[in-house]
C-alpha cells in the first residue's frame, strides 16, 4: 500500500503534567493529496492538575482551560476527523499514548487499533546527517514556521514535514505502524 497521496491526520497534543494521560490542547492538520485541507486547534479542560513545568513549557494554565471542552465533549467532534485517515505525529508514540489514555479515561468510542506514522522516524531516514531530529531542528532544516509547544503550530509543522518527505520521494507506507489503543502501545 502506498499512502503518499492519501489522507493523513497529523496531530499534536500538549499535556498538563508528567502523567501524560490527559491533554490540555490538541492541534490537527489534515493532509490530503499533499495539501492541508483542514485544521483544528482547541484548548482542552483536562480535569486534572497542572505541573509547573508543563505550564512553563506550553504556556497553558488551569485558568486558560477553565471554560474549554473536556476531552469527552471534544471527542464527539474530533472522532470523525481523527478516524478518517492515517494518523501522524512527530514522536508519534507519545501523542498516540496520550490519545489512547484519554479515550480510555473518558470511555470514548474509538477503533481498537489505529494506523499511524511518525514524522520523527521519517526524519531520521530522510535526513540522517542532522545532529538530532526534534521538531524544531527539522523545521529549521526545511524553513517551516514553528511556534513550538503550541499544538496547532506543531501539528501544522509536522504536516509540512510529512509533505516535504513525500516530495523527497519517501515511501511513507513503509513507516506506517499499528497502535493498539486498548493496550496503549504499538503492536506492529
C-alpha positions as CSV (number, residue, x, y, z in Angstrom):
1,X,0.0,0.0,0.0
2,X,1.5,3.3,-1.0
3,X,-0.1,6.1,1.1
4,X,1.8,9.0,-0.3
5,X,-1.3,10.5,-1.9
6,X,-3.6,9.5,0.8
7,X,-5.2,11.2,3.8
8,X,-3.1,11.9,6.9
9,X,-4.5,13.3,10.1
10,X,-1.5,15.0,11.7
11,X,-1.9,15.9,15.3
12,X,-0.1,17.1,18.3
13,X,-1.2,17.2,22.0
14,X,0.0,19.2,25.0
15,X,-0.3,17.7,28.4
16,X,-0.9,19.4,31.8
17,X,1.5,17.2,33.8
18,X,4.0,14.3,33.5
19,X,1.4,11.6,33.8
20,X,0.7,12.2,30.1
21,X,-2.8,10.7,30.5
22,X,-4.8,13.9,29.7
23,X,-4.4,16.7,27.2
24,X,-4.6,20.5,27.7
25,X,-4.6,21.3,24.0
26,X,-4.8,19.4,20.7
27,X,-4.0,20.6,17.1
28,X,-4.9,18.7,14.0
29,X,-3.9,19.3,10.4
30,X,-5.4,17.1,7.7
31,X,-3.0,16.5,4.8
32,X,-4.7,15.1,1.7
33,X,-3.1,14.8,-1.7
34,X,-0.1,16.8,-0.4
35,X,-2.2,19.8,0.8
36,X,-3.5,20.8,4.2
37,X,-7.3,20.7,3.8
38,X,-8.4,21.2,7.4
39,X,-7.0,22.5,10.6
40,X,-8.4,22.3,14.2
41,X,-6.9,23.8,17.3
42,X,-8.5,23.8,20.7
43,X,-7.6,24.0,24.4
44,X,-8.9,21.1,26.4
45,X,-10.0,21.1,30.0
46,X,-8.1,18.1,31.3
47,X,-10.0,18.0,34.6
48,X,-6.8,17.3,36.5
49,X,-3.8,19.1,38.0
50,X,-1.1,21.1,36.1
51,X,2.6,20.8,36.8
52,X,4.7,24.0,36.9
53,X,7.0,22.5,34.2
54,X,4.2,21.9,31.8
55,X,2.7,25.3,32.3
56,X,6.1,26.9,31.6
57,X,6.6,24.7,28.5
58,X,3.2,25.2,26.9
59,X,2.0,28.5,28.4
60,X,-1.3,26.8,29.2
61,X,-2.6,27.2,32.7
62,X,-5.6,26.0,34.6
63,X,-7.3,29.4,34.1
64,X,-6.8,29.1,30.3
65,X,-8.7,25.9,30.0
66,X,-11.4,26.5,32.7
67,X,-14.1,27.1,30.1
68,X,-12.7,24.8,27.4
69,X,-14.4,21.5,26.5
70,X,-13.3,18.3,28.2
71,X,-11.8,15.5,26.0
72,X,-15.1,13.6,26.3
73,X,-17.1,16.6,24.9
74,X,-14.4,17.2,22.2
75,X,-14.1,13.6,21.0
76,X,-17.6,13.8,19.5
77,X,-16.3,16.5,17.2
78,X,-12.8,15.1,16.7
79,X,-13.6,11.4,16.2
80,X,-14.9,11.7,12.6
81,X,-11.7,13.6,11.7
82,X,-9.2,11.5,13.7
83,X,-10.6,8.3,12.3
84,X,-10.7,9.5,8.7
85,X,-7.1,8.7,7.7
86,X,-3.7,7.5,8.8
87,X,-2.7,9.4,12.0
88,X,0.7,11.1,12.0
89,X,2.7,13.0,14.7
90,X,6.2,14.0,15.5
91,X,7.4,11.5,18.1
92,X,4.1,9.7,17.4
93,X,4.2,7.1,20.2
94,X,3.9,9.9,22.8
95,X,0.9,11.5,21.1
96,X,-0.7,8.2,20.4
97,X,-0.3,7.2,24.0
98,X,-1.9,10.3,25.4
99,X,-4.8,9.9,22.9
100,X,-5.3,6.2,24.0
101,X,-5.2,7.1,27.7
102,X,-7.8,9.9,27.1
103,X,-10.0,7.6,25.2
104,X,-9.8,5.0,28.0
105,X,-10.3,7.6,30.8
106,X,-13.4,9.0,29.2
107,X,-14.9,5.7,27.9
108,X,-14.9,7.3,24.4
109,X,-15.8,5.2,21.4
110,X,-12.9,4.6,19.0
111,X,-11.4,1.8,17.0
112,X,-9.3,-0.7,19.0
113,X,-6.4,-0.2,16.6
114,X,-5.3,2.8,14.5
115,X,-2.7,3.2,11.9
116,X,-0.1,5.9,12.4
117,X,3.2,7.2,11.0
118,X,5.9,9.1,13.0
119,X,7.5,12.1,11.3
120,X,10.4,11.9,13.6
121,X,11.2,8.4,12.4
122,X,10.8,9.5,8.8
123,X,13.1,12.5,9.6
124,X,15.9,10.1,10.8
125,X,15.6,8.2,7.5
126,X,15.4,11.2,5.2
127,X,17.9,13.5,6.9
128,X,20.4,11.2,8.7
129,X,23.1,13.9,8.7
130,X,21.3,16.2,11.2
131,X,22.5,16.3,14.8
132,X,19.0,15.4,16.1
133,X,15.5,15.0,14.7
134,X,13.5,17.1,17.1
135,X,10.6,19.1,15.7
136,X,12.3,22.4,16.0
137,X,15.5,21.1,14.4
138,X,13.6,19.6,11.5
139,X,11.6,22.8,11.0
140,X,14.8,24.9,10.8
141,X,16.2,22.5,8.2
142,X,13.1,22.8,6.0
143,X,12.4,26.5,6.8
144,X,9.0,25.7,8.3
145,X,7.4,28.3,10.7
146,X,7.0,26.9,14.2
147,X,5.7,28.2,17.5
148,X,6.9,25.2,19.4
149,X,4.7,23.6,22.1
150,X,1.6,25.2,20.6
151,X,-0.4,22.1,19.5
152,X,-1.8,23.8,16.4
153,X,1.6,25.0,15.2
154,X,3.2,21.7,16.0
155,X,0.6,19.8,14.1
156,X,0.9,22.1,11.0
157,X,4.7,21.8,11.1
158,X,4.6,18.0,11.3
159,X,2.2,18.0,8.4
160,X,4.6,20.2,6.4
161,X,7.5,17.9,7.3
162,X,5.4,14.9,6.1
163,X,4.7,16.7,2.8
164,X,8.4,17.5,2.4
165,X,9.4,13.9,3.0
166,X,6.8,12.7,0.4
167,X,8.1,15.4,-2.1
168,X,11.6,13.9,-1.5
169,X,10.4,10.5,-2.5
170,X,9.8,8.8,0.9
171,X,7.5,5.8,0.7
172,X,5.5,6.6,3.7
173,X,3.7,3.3,3.6
174,X,6.9,1.6,4.8
175,X,6.7,3.6,8.0
176,X,3.0,3.0,8.9
177,X,2.6,1.2,12.2
178,X,-0.5,0.0,14.1
179,X,-1.3,1.3,17.6
180,X,-3.3,-0.8,20.0
181,X,-5.5,1.8,21.6
182,X,-6.6,-0.5,24.4
183,X,-3.1,-1.6,25.4
184,X,-1.7,1.9,24.6
185,X,1.3,0.6,22.6
186,X,2.5,-0.1,19.1
187,X,1.7,-3.6,18.1
188,X,3.5,-3.6,14.7
